PDB file of C-alpha atoms in Angstrom:
ATOM      1  CA  UNK A  12     -28.949   5.553   6.076  1.00  0.00           C
ATOM      2  CA  UNK A  13     -28.829   7.573   2.826  1.00  0.00           C
ATOM      3  CA  UNK A  14     -28.936  11.342   3.301  1.00  0.00           C
ATOM      4  CA  UNK A  15     -31.600  12.970   1.114  1.00  0.00           C
ATOM      5  CA  UNK A  16     -28.965  15.282  -0.377  1.00  0.00           C
ATOM      6  CA  UNK A  17     -26.702  12.418  -1.491  1.00  0.00           C
ATOM      7  CA  UNK A  18     -26.765  11.466  -5.185  1.00  0.00           C
ATOM      8  CA  UNK A  19     -26.811   7.710  -5.836  1.00  0.00           C
ATOM      9  CA  UNK A  20     -26.771   6.486  -9.432  1.00  0.00           C
ATOM     10  CA  UNK A  21     -29.427   3.810 -10.082  1.00  0.00           C
ATOM     11  CA  UNK A  22     -26.702   1.500 -11.409  1.00  0.00           C
ATOM     12  CA  UNK A  23     -24.769   1.588  -8.116  1.00  0.00           C
ATOM     13  CA  UNK A  24     -25.137  -1.395  -5.772  1.00  0.00           C
ATOM     14  CA  UNK A  25     -25.173  -0.709  -2.048  1.00  0.00           C
ATOM     15  CA  UNK A  26     -25.136  -3.515   0.519  1.00  0.00           C
ATOM     16  CA  UNK A  27     -27.046  -3.759   3.776  1.00  0.00           C
ATOM     17  CA  UNK A  28     -26.774  -0.916   6.285  1.00  0.00           C
ATOM     18  CA  UNK A  29     -24.607   1.269   4.039  1.00  0.00           C
ATOM     19  CA  UNK A  30     -24.656   4.924   5.122  1.00  0.00           C
ATOM     20  CA  UNK A  31     -24.035   7.796   2.697  1.00  0.00           C
ATOM     21  CA  UNK A  32     -23.642  11.376   3.937  1.00  0.00           C
ATOM     22  CA  UNK A  33     -24.900  14.661   2.553  1.00  0.00           C
ATOM     23  CA  UNK A  34     -23.646  15.842  -0.839  1.00  0.00           C
ATOM     24  CA  UNK A  35     -21.799  12.613  -1.566  1.00  0.00           C
ATOM     25  CA  UNK A  36     -21.990  11.216  -5.094  1.00  0.00           C
ATOM     26  CA  UNK A  37     -21.988   7.485  -5.829  1.00  0.00           C
ATOM     27  CA  UNK A  38     -21.612   6.864  -9.560  1.00  0.00           C
ATOM     28  CA  UNK A  39     -22.596   4.005 -11.839  1.00  0.00           C
ATOM     29  CA  UNK A  40     -20.815   0.644 -11.637  1.00  0.00           C
ATOM     30  CA  UNK A  41     -19.960   1.187  -7.971  1.00  0.00           C
ATOM     31  CA  UNK A  42     -20.436  -1.631  -5.457  1.00  0.00           C
ATOM     32  CA  UNK A  43     -20.254  -0.892  -1.716  1.00  0.00           C
ATOM     33  CA  UNK A  44     -20.309  -3.760   0.782  1.00  0.00           C
ATOM     34  CA  UNK A  45     -22.453  -4.220   3.865  1.00  0.00           C
ATOM     35  CA  UNK A  46     -21.999  -1.876   6.801  1.00  0.00           C
ATOM     36  CA  UNK A  47     -19.777   0.662   5.031  1.00  0.00           C
ATOM     37  CA  UNK A  48     -19.984   4.334   5.954  1.00  0.00           C
ATOM     38  CA  UNK A  49     -19.487   7.001   3.292  1.00  0.00           C
ATOM     39  CA  UNK A  50     -19.214  10.433   4.867  1.00  0.00           C
ATOM     40  CA  UNK A  51     -20.381  13.757   3.427  1.00  0.00           C
ATOM     41  CA  UNK A  52     -18.864  15.268   0.287  1.00  0.00           C
ATOM     42  CA  UNK A  53     -17.313  12.000  -0.929  1.00  0.00           C
ATOM     43  CA  UNK A  54     -17.194  11.092  -4.640  1.00  0.00           C
ATOM     44  CA  UNK A  55     -17.025   7.418  -5.649  1.00  0.00           C
ATOM     45  CA  UNK A  56     -16.849   6.663  -9.372  1.00  0.00           C
ATOM     46  CA  UNK A  57     -16.758   3.316 -11.077  1.00  0.00           C
ATOM     47  CA  UNK A  58     -16.102   0.685 -11.996  1.00  0.00           C
ATOM     48  CA  UNK A  59     -15.206   0.411  -8.302  1.00  0.00           C
ATOM     49  CA  UNK A  60     -15.835  -2.333  -5.753  1.00  0.00           C
ATOM     50  CA  UNK A  61     -15.581  -1.470  -2.060  1.00  0.00           C
ATOM     51  CA  UNK A  62     -15.883  -4.251   0.503  1.00  0.00           C
ATOM     52  CA  UNK A  63     -17.697  -4.410   3.839  1.00  0.00           C
ATOM     53  CA  UNK A  64     -17.355  -2.179   6.910  1.00  0.00           C
ATOM     54  CA  UNK A  65     -15.203   0.500   5.321  1.00  0.00           C
ATOM     55  CA  UNK A  66     -15.261   4.113   6.525  1.00  0.00           C
ATOM     56  CA  UNK A  67     -14.543   6.860   3.987  1.00  0.00           C
ATOM     57  CA  UNK A  68     -14.328  10.412   5.276  1.00  0.00           C
ATOM     58  CA  UNK A  69     -15.283  13.703   3.667  1.00  0.00           C
ATOM     59  CA  UNK A  70     -13.793  15.105   0.467  1.00  0.00           C
ATOM     60  CA  UNK A  71     -12.202  11.841  -0.618  1.00  0.00           C
ATOM     61  CA  UNK A  72     -12.218  10.906  -4.320  1.00  0.00           C
ATOM     62  CA  UNK A  73     -12.395   7.158  -4.810  1.00  0.00           C
ATOM     63  CA  UNK A  74     -12.290   5.372  -8.176  1.00  0.00           C
ATOM     64  CA  UNK A  75     -11.681   8.378 -10.386  1.00  0.00           C
ATOM     65  CA  UNK A  76      -9.981   8.074 -13.769  1.00  0.00           C
ATOM     66  CA  UNK A  77      -6.203   7.507 -13.562  1.00  0.00           C
ATOM     67  CA  UNK A  78      -3.808  10.414 -13.869  1.00  0.00           C
ATOM     68  CA  UNK A  79      -2.142   8.970 -16.950  1.00  0.00           C
ATOM     69  CA  UNK A  80      -1.896  10.752 -20.291  1.00  0.00           C
ATOM     70  CA  UNK A  81      -2.257   7.416 -22.098  1.00  0.00           C
ATOM     71  CA  UNK A  82      -5.633   6.740 -20.491  1.00  0.00           C
ATOM     72  CA  UNK A  83      -8.396   6.984 -23.116  1.00  0.00           C
ATOM     73  CA  UNK A  84     -11.508   6.161 -21.128  1.00  0.00           C
ATOM     74  CA  UNK A  85     -11.123   2.369 -20.974  1.00  0.00           C
ATOM     75  CA  UNK A  86     -13.306   0.601 -18.344  1.00  0.00           C
ATOM     76  CA  UNK A  87     -10.641  -0.049 -15.729  1.00  0.00           C
ATOM     77  CA  UNK A  88     -11.297  -0.793 -12.053  1.00  0.00           C
ATOM     78  CA  UNK A  89     -10.522  -0.039  -8.423  1.00  0.00           C
ATOM     79  CA  UNK A  90     -10.969  -2.796  -5.829  1.00  0.00           C
ATOM     80  CA  UNK A  91     -10.871  -2.123  -2.073  1.00  0.00           C
ATOM     81  CA  UNK A  92     -11.117  -4.790   0.625  1.00  0.00           C
ATOM     82  CA  UNK A  93     -12.875  -4.726   3.999  1.00  0.00           C
ATOM     83  CA  UNK A  94     -12.636  -2.734   7.239  1.00  0.00           C
ATOM     84  CA  UNK A  95     -10.442   0.071   5.956  1.00  0.00           C
ATOM     85  CA  UNK A  96     -10.471   3.620   7.308  1.00  0.00           C
ATOM     86  CA  UNK A  97      -9.908   6.204   4.581  1.00  0.00           C
ATOM     87  CA  UNK A  98      -9.594   9.676   6.066  1.00  0.00           C
ATOM     88  CA  UNK A  99     -10.189  13.126   4.631  1.00  0.00           C
ATOM     89  CA  UNK A 100      -9.207  14.123   1.094  1.00  0.00           C
ATOM     90  CA  UNK A 101      -7.715  10.785  -0.012  1.00  0.00           C
ATOM     91  CA  UNK A 102      -7.520   9.985  -3.737  1.00  0.00           C
ATOM     92  CA  UNK A 103      -7.506   6.385  -5.001  1.00  0.00           C
ATOM     93  CA  UNK A 104      -7.384   6.000  -8.802  1.00  0.00           C
ATOM     94  CA  UNK A 105      -8.589   3.223 -11.076  1.00  0.00           C
ATOM     95  CA  UNK A 106      -6.105   1.189 -13.112  1.00  0.00           C
ATOM     96  CA  UNK A 107      -4.930   1.496 -16.706  1.00  0.00           C
ATOM     97  CA  UNK A 108      -4.942  -1.044 -19.509  1.00  0.00           C
ATOM     98  CA  UNK A 109      -1.139  -0.990 -19.605  1.00  0.00           C
ATOM     99  CA  UNK A 110      -0.960  -1.882 -15.909  1.00  0.00           C
ATOM    100  CA  UNK A 111      -3.457  -4.721 -15.937  1.00  0.00           C
ATOM    101  CA  UNK A 112      -6.573  -2.581 -15.580  1.00  0.00           C
ATOM    102  CA  UNK A 113      -6.984  -2.804 -11.787  1.00  0.00           C
ATOM    103  CA  UNK A 114      -5.819  -0.873  -8.740  1.00  0.00           C
ATOM    104  CA  UNK A 115      -6.101  -3.090  -5.638  1.00  0.00           C
ATOM    105  CA  UNK A 116      -6.155  -2.081  -1.976  1.00  0.00           C
ATOM    106  CA  UNK A 117      -6.360  -4.735   0.747  1.00  0.00           C
ATOM    107  CA  UNK A 118      -8.185  -4.883   4.086  1.00  0.00           C
ATOM    108  CA  UNK A 119      -7.863  -3.676   7.690  1.00  0.00           C
ATOM    109  CA  UNK A 120      -5.769  -0.623   6.881  1.00  0.00           C
ATOM    110  CA  UNK A 121      -5.622   3.043   7.869  1.00  0.00           C
ATOM    111  CA  UNK A 122      -5.096   5.734   5.255  1.00  0.00           C
ATOM    112  CA  UNK A 123      -4.738   9.141   6.876  1.00  0.00           C
ATOM    113  CA  UNK A 124      -5.609  12.469   5.257  1.00  0.00           C
ATOM    114  CA  UNK A 125      -4.464  13.319   1.717  1.00  0.00           C
ATOM    115  CA  UNK A 126      -3.070   9.879   0.897  1.00  0.00           C
ATOM    116  CA  UNK A 127      -2.783   9.260  -2.858  1.00  0.00           C
ATOM    117  CA  UNK A 128      -2.781   5.780  -4.376  1.00  0.00           C
ATOM    118  CA  UNK A 129      -2.224   6.034  -8.117  1.00  0.00           C
ATOM    119  CA  UNK A 130      -3.284   3.765 -10.958  1.00  0.00           C
ATOM    120  CA  UNK A 131      -2.367   0.072 -10.999  1.00  0.00           C
ATOM    121  CA  UNK A 132      -0.976   0.016  -7.454  1.00  0.00           C
ATOM    122  CA  UNK A 133      -1.195  -3.087  -5.271  1.00  0.00           C
ATOM    123  CA  UNK A 134      -1.468  -2.434  -1.530  1.00  0.00           C
ATOM    124  CA  UNK A 135      -1.488  -5.293   0.980  1.00  0.00           C
ATOM    125  CA  UNK A 136      -3.464  -5.795   4.190  1.00  0.00           C
ATOM    126  CA  UNK A 137      -3.007  -4.058   7.539  1.00  0.00           C
ATOM    127  CA  UNK A 138      -0.918  -1.156   6.300  1.00  0.00           C
ATOM    128  CA  UNK A 139      -0.794   2.360   7.710  1.00  0.00           C
ATOM    129  CA  UNK A 140      -0.250   5.357   5.438  1.00  0.00           C
ATOM    130  CA  UNK A 141       0.257   8.611   7.371  1.00  0.00           C
ATOM    131  CA  UNK A 142      -0.822  12.001   6.046  1.00  0.00           C
ATOM    132  CA  UNK A 143       0.204  12.845   2.466  1.00  0.00           C
ATOM    133  CA  UNK A 144       1.879   9.497   1.773  1.00  0.00           C
ATOM    134  CA  UNK A 145       1.901   9.100  -2.006  1.00  0.00           C
ATOM    135  CA  UNK A 146       2.289   6.160  -4.360  1.00  0.00           C
ATOM    136  CA  UNK A 147       2.993   6.760  -8.038  1.00  0.00           C
ATOM    137  CA  UNK A 148       1.601   4.373 -10.633  1.00  0.00           C
ATOM    138  CA  UNK A 149       2.271   0.603 -10.550  1.00  0.00           C
ATOM    139  CA  UNK A 150       3.719   0.620  -7.004  1.00  0.00           C
ATOM    140  CA  UNK A 151       3.384  -2.449  -4.776  1.00  0.00           C
ATOM    141  CA  UNK A 152       3.317  -2.243  -0.969  1.00  0.00           C
ATOM    142  CA  UNK A 153       3.453  -5.391   1.158  1.00  0.00           C
ATOM    143  CA  UNK A 154       1.306  -6.229   4.157  1.00  0.00           C
ATOM    144  CA  UNK A 155       1.743  -4.507   7.522  1.00  0.00           C
ATOM    145  CA  UNK A 156       4.018  -1.813   6.153  1.00  0.00           C
ATOM    146  CA  UNK A 157       3.910   1.671   7.666  1.00  0.00           C
ATOM    147  CA  UNK A 158       4.505   4.771   5.540  1.00  0.00           C
ATOM    148  CA  UNK A 159       5.212   7.981   7.424  1.00  0.00           C
ATOM    149  CA  UNK A 160       3.875  11.375   6.477  1.00  0.00           C
ATOM    150  CA  UNK A 161       4.905  12.786   3.078  1.00  0.00           C
ATOM    151  CA  UNK A 162       6.501   9.535   1.930  1.00  0.00           C
ATOM    152  CA  UNK A 163       6.844   9.335  -1.864  1.00  0.00           C
ATOM    153  CA  UNK A 164       7.370   6.102  -3.801  1.00  0.00           C
ATOM    154  CA  UNK A 165       8.414   6.301  -7.457  1.00  0.00           C
ATOM    155  CA  UNK A 166       6.442   4.480 -10.126  1.00  0.00           C
ATOM    156  CA  UNK A 167       7.003   0.718 -10.544  1.00  0.00           C
ATOM    157  CA  UNK A 168       8.827   0.449  -7.214  1.00  0.00           C
ATOM    158  CA  UNK A 169       8.035  -2.260  -4.662  1.00  0.00           C
ATOM    159  CA  UNK A 170       7.948  -1.930  -0.884  1.00  0.00           C
ATOM    160  CA  UNK A 171       8.246  -5.215   1.003  1.00  0.00           C
ATOM    161  CA  UNK A 172       6.121  -6.399   3.905  1.00  0.00           C
ATOM    162  CA  UNK A 173       6.669  -5.183   7.483  1.00  0.00           C
ATOM    163  CA  UNK A 174       8.661  -2.139   6.358  1.00  0.00           C
ATOM    164  CA  UNK A 175       8.609   1.129   8.283  1.00  0.00           C
ATOM    165  CA  UNK A 176       9.330   4.289   6.289  1.00  0.00           C
ATOM    166  CA  UNK A 177      10.176   7.478   8.167  1.00  0.00           C
ATOM    167  CA  UNK A 178       8.623  10.863   7.484  1.00  0.00           C
ATOM    168  CA  UNK A 179       9.363  12.403   4.063  1.00  0.00           C
ATOM    169  CA  UNK A 180      11.198   9.324   2.778  1.00  0.00           C
ATOM    170  CA  UNK A 181      11.505   9.255  -1.018  1.00  0.00           C
ATOM    171  CA  UNK A 182      12.431   6.060  -2.847  1.00  0.00           C
ATOM    172  CA  UNK A 183      13.324   5.464  -6.482  1.00  0.00           C
ATOM    173  CA  UNK A 184      14.241   1.815  -5.897  1.00  0.00           C
ATOM    174  CA  UNK A 185      12.709  -1.285  -4.346  1.00  0.00           C
ATOM    175  CA  UNK A 186      12.701  -1.577  -0.549  1.00  0.00           C
ATOM    176  CA  UNK A 187      13.232  -5.117   0.805  1.00  0.00           C
ATOM    177  CA  UNK A 188      10.891  -6.418   3.532  1.00  0.00           C
ATOM    178  CA  UNK A 189      11.436  -5.994   7.275  1.00  0.00           C
ATOM    179  CA  UNK A 190      13.546  -2.810   7.072  1.00  0.00           C
ATOM    180  CA  UNK A 191      13.564   0.557   8.812  1.00  0.00           C
ATOM    181  CA  UNK A 192      14.047   3.178   6.107  1.00  0.00           C
ATOM    182  CA  UNK A 193      14.437   6.954   6.045  1.00  0.00           C
ATOM    183  CA  UNK A 194      15.736   9.783   3.885  1.00  0.00           C
ATOM    184  CA  UNK A 195      15.623  11.438   0.486  1.00  0.00           C
ATOM    185  CA  UNK A 196      16.741   9.330  -1.153  1.00  0.00           C
ATOM    186  CA  UNK A 197      15.803   6.320   0.972  1.00  0.00           C
ATOM    187  CA  UNK A 198      18.491   4.611   3.039  1.00  0.00           C
ATOM    188  CA  UNK A 199      18.204   1.485   5.225  1.00  0.00           C
ATOM    189  CA  UNK A 200      18.657   1.871   8.992  1.00  0.00           C
ATOM    190  CA  UNK A 201      18.440  -1.725  10.167  1.00  0.00           C
ATOM    191  CA  UNK A 202      15.550  -4.088  10.759  1.00  0.00           C
ATOM    192  CA  UNK A 203      12.094  -3.130  11.989  1.00  0.00           C
ATOM    193  CA  UNK A 204      12.756  -5.269  15.064  1.00  0.00           C
ATOM    194  CA  UNK A 205      10.076  -3.795  17.300  1.00  0.00           C
ATOM    195  CA  UNK A 206       7.441  -4.275  14.613  1.00  0.00           C
ATOM    196  CA  UNK A 207       8.526  -7.856  13.980  1.00  0.00           C
ATOM    197  CA  UNK A 208       8.343  -8.709  17.694  1.00  0.00           C
ATOM    198  CA  UNK A 209       4.870  -7.214  17.942  1.00  0.00           C
ATOM    199  CA  UNK A 210       3.771  -9.389  15.030  1.00  0.00           C
ATOM    200  CA  UNK A 211       4.969 -12.619  16.571  1.00  0.00           C
ATOM    201  CA  UNK A 212       8.266 -13.249  14.785  1.00  0.00           C
ATOM    202  CA  UNK A 213      10.417 -15.590  16.831  1.00  0.00           C
ATOM    203  CA  UNK A 214      13.724 -14.488  18.332  1.00  0.00           C
ATOM    204  CA  UNK A 215      15.499 -17.030  16.135  1.00  0.00           C
ATOM    205  CA  UNK A 216      13.887 -15.670  12.979  1.00  0.00           C
ATOM    206  CA  UNK A 217      14.745 -12.080  13.933  1.00  0.00           C
ATOM    207  CA  UNK A 218      18.344 -13.070  14.649  1.00  0.00           C
ATOM    208  CA  UNK A 219      18.531 -14.794  11.243  1.00  0.00           C
ATOM    209  CA  UNK A 220      17.107 -11.690   9.546  1.00  0.00           C
ATOM    210  CA  UNK A 221      19.734  -9.567  11.302  1.00  0.00           C
ATOM    211  CA  UNK A 222      22.431 -11.816   9.840  1.00  0.00           C
ATOM    212  CA  UNK A 223      20.829 -11.519   6.406  1.00  0.00           C
ATOM    213  CA  UNK A 224      20.691  -7.728   6.719  1.00  0.00           C
ATOM    214  CA  UNK A 225      24.357  -7.568   7.676  1.00  0.00           C
ATOM    215  CA  UNK A 226      25.326  -9.731   4.707  1.00  0.00           C
ATOM    216  CA  UNK A 227      23.516  -7.468   2.241  1.00  0.00           C
ATOM    217  CA  UNK A 228      24.189  -4.075   3.795  1.00  0.00           C
ATOM    218  CA  UNK A 229      27.227  -4.262   6.074  1.00  0.00           C
ATOM    219  CA  UNK A 230      29.589  -6.934   4.742  1.00  0.00           C
ATOM    220  CA  UNK A 231      30.988  -5.116   1.719  1.00  0.00           C
ATOM    221  CA  UNK A 232      29.831  -7.947  -0.538  1.00  0.00           C
ATOM    222  CA  UNK A 233      28.001  -7.357  -3.784  1.00  0.00           C
ATOM    223  CA  UNK A 234      24.309  -8.163  -3.714  1.00  0.00           C
ATOM    224  CA  UNK A 235      24.887 -11.347  -5.689  1.00  0.00           C
ATOM    225  CA  UNK A 236      27.691 -12.468  -3.370  1.00  0.00           C
ATOM    226  CA  UNK A 237      25.507 -11.778  -0.322  1.00  0.00           C
ATOM    227  CA  UNK A 238      22.623 -13.786  -1.752  1.00  0.00           C
ATOM    228  CA  UNK A 239      24.902 -16.727  -2.415  1.00  0.00           C
ATOM    229  CA  UNK A 240      26.243 -16.559   1.120  1.00  0.00           C
ATOM    230  CA  UNK A 241      22.683 -16.523   2.498  1.00  0.00           C
ATOM    231  CA  UNK A 242      21.510 -19.655   0.667  1.00  0.00           C
ATOM    232  CA  UNK A 243      21.843 -21.977   3.728  1.00  0.00           C
ATOM    233  CA  UNK A 244      20.100 -19.456   6.005  1.00  0.00           C
ATOM    234  CA  UNK A 245      17.295 -19.024   3.455  1.00  0.00           C
ATOM    235  CA  UNK A 246      16.750 -22.779   3.445  1.00  0.00           C
ATOM    236  CA  UNK A 247      16.511 -22.869   7.242  1.00  0.00           C
ATOM    237  CA  UNK A 248      14.353 -19.772   7.790  1.00  0.00           C
ATOM    238  CA  UNK A 249      11.351 -18.908   5.561  1.00  0.00           C
ATOM    239  CA  UNK A 250      11.596 -15.291   6.709  1.00  0.00           C
ATOM    240  CA  UNK A 251      15.108 -15.017   5.272  1.00  0.00           C
ATOM    241  CA  UNK A 252      13.882 -16.671   2.069  1.00  0.00           C
ATOM    242  CA  UNK A 253      11.251 -13.915   1.750  1.00  0.00           C
ATOM    243  CA  UNK A 254      13.993 -11.317   2.191  1.00  0.00           C
ATOM    244  CA  UNK A 255      16.393 -12.857  -0.324  1.00  0.00           C
ATOM    245  CA  UNK A 256      13.701 -13.709  -2.892  1.00  0.00           C
ATOM    246  CA  UNK A 257      12.524 -10.096  -2.859  1.00  0.00           C
ATOM    247  CA  UNK A 258      16.055  -8.835  -3.491  1.00  0.00           C
ATOM    248  CA  UNK A 259      16.675 -11.427  -6.192  1.00  0.00           C
ATOM    249  CA  UNK A 260      13.506 -10.368  -8.047  1.00  0.00           C
ATOM    250  CA  UNK A 261      13.914  -6.605  -7.629  1.00  0.00           C
ATOM    251  CA  UNK A 262      13.653  -5.156 -11.130  1.00  0.00           C
ATOM    252  CA  UNK A 263      14.634  -1.612 -10.152  1.00  0.00           C
ATOM    253  CA  UNK A 264      17.445  -2.573  -7.789  1.00  0.00           C
ATOM    254  CA  UNK A 265      17.244  -2.149  -4.033  1.00  0.00           C
ATOM    255  CA  UNK A 266      17.979   0.777  -1.758  1.00  0.00           C
ATOM    256  CA  UNK A 267      21.552   0.707  -0.441  1.00  0.00           C
TER     257      UNK A 267
END
């Protein structure tokens, strides 16, 4: 299970049936859950907690110190859920004191090669990050979102759930849930209808979300006017309430 040329710190805690490949380094204050596979040439530093049944491929750096000039060696953390696939050369950083001290990554997700998740990010479950997708510090990404290759999200921005971002999209503002988005800078191109249907959204809910999208992006109303107009629809459909609540709480403004 543990290759003789792997280096495991005595203070690391490995669960049952954990495999560690040749030349990998597992540092102190690292916890790895049952059934996880750590490939060759992987570095995991702590404090970091990795859940069960994860697969981490070669040359990834997990739980390293944040890339923040204010960081002064404080004991911050990285927490990763279960059943993730983290491909080659990914870099996931620990948090900073100023951002709450923890970077969190959910479960059941695919992170392709060279993905970077910076300090203090919050990433939901069942996401897909294609090659070279990059999150700056303090970014939040909702569940089941898909980030295309070379996507870049500016620090403190939020990406809603069920969003699909096209290749090389760059965003400096918040991206509401359920959208199809592309461009530098990011522009909305309608709802992620195919994704919503695959995930079991009803036809009525999708139709209501289309109406909500038109009110915000196609009616010529201000954002505040659109939100007021959508109050009855938000009361009737929880999905629309998620959409409008996200916009209402967007601290950086939304893409337009």
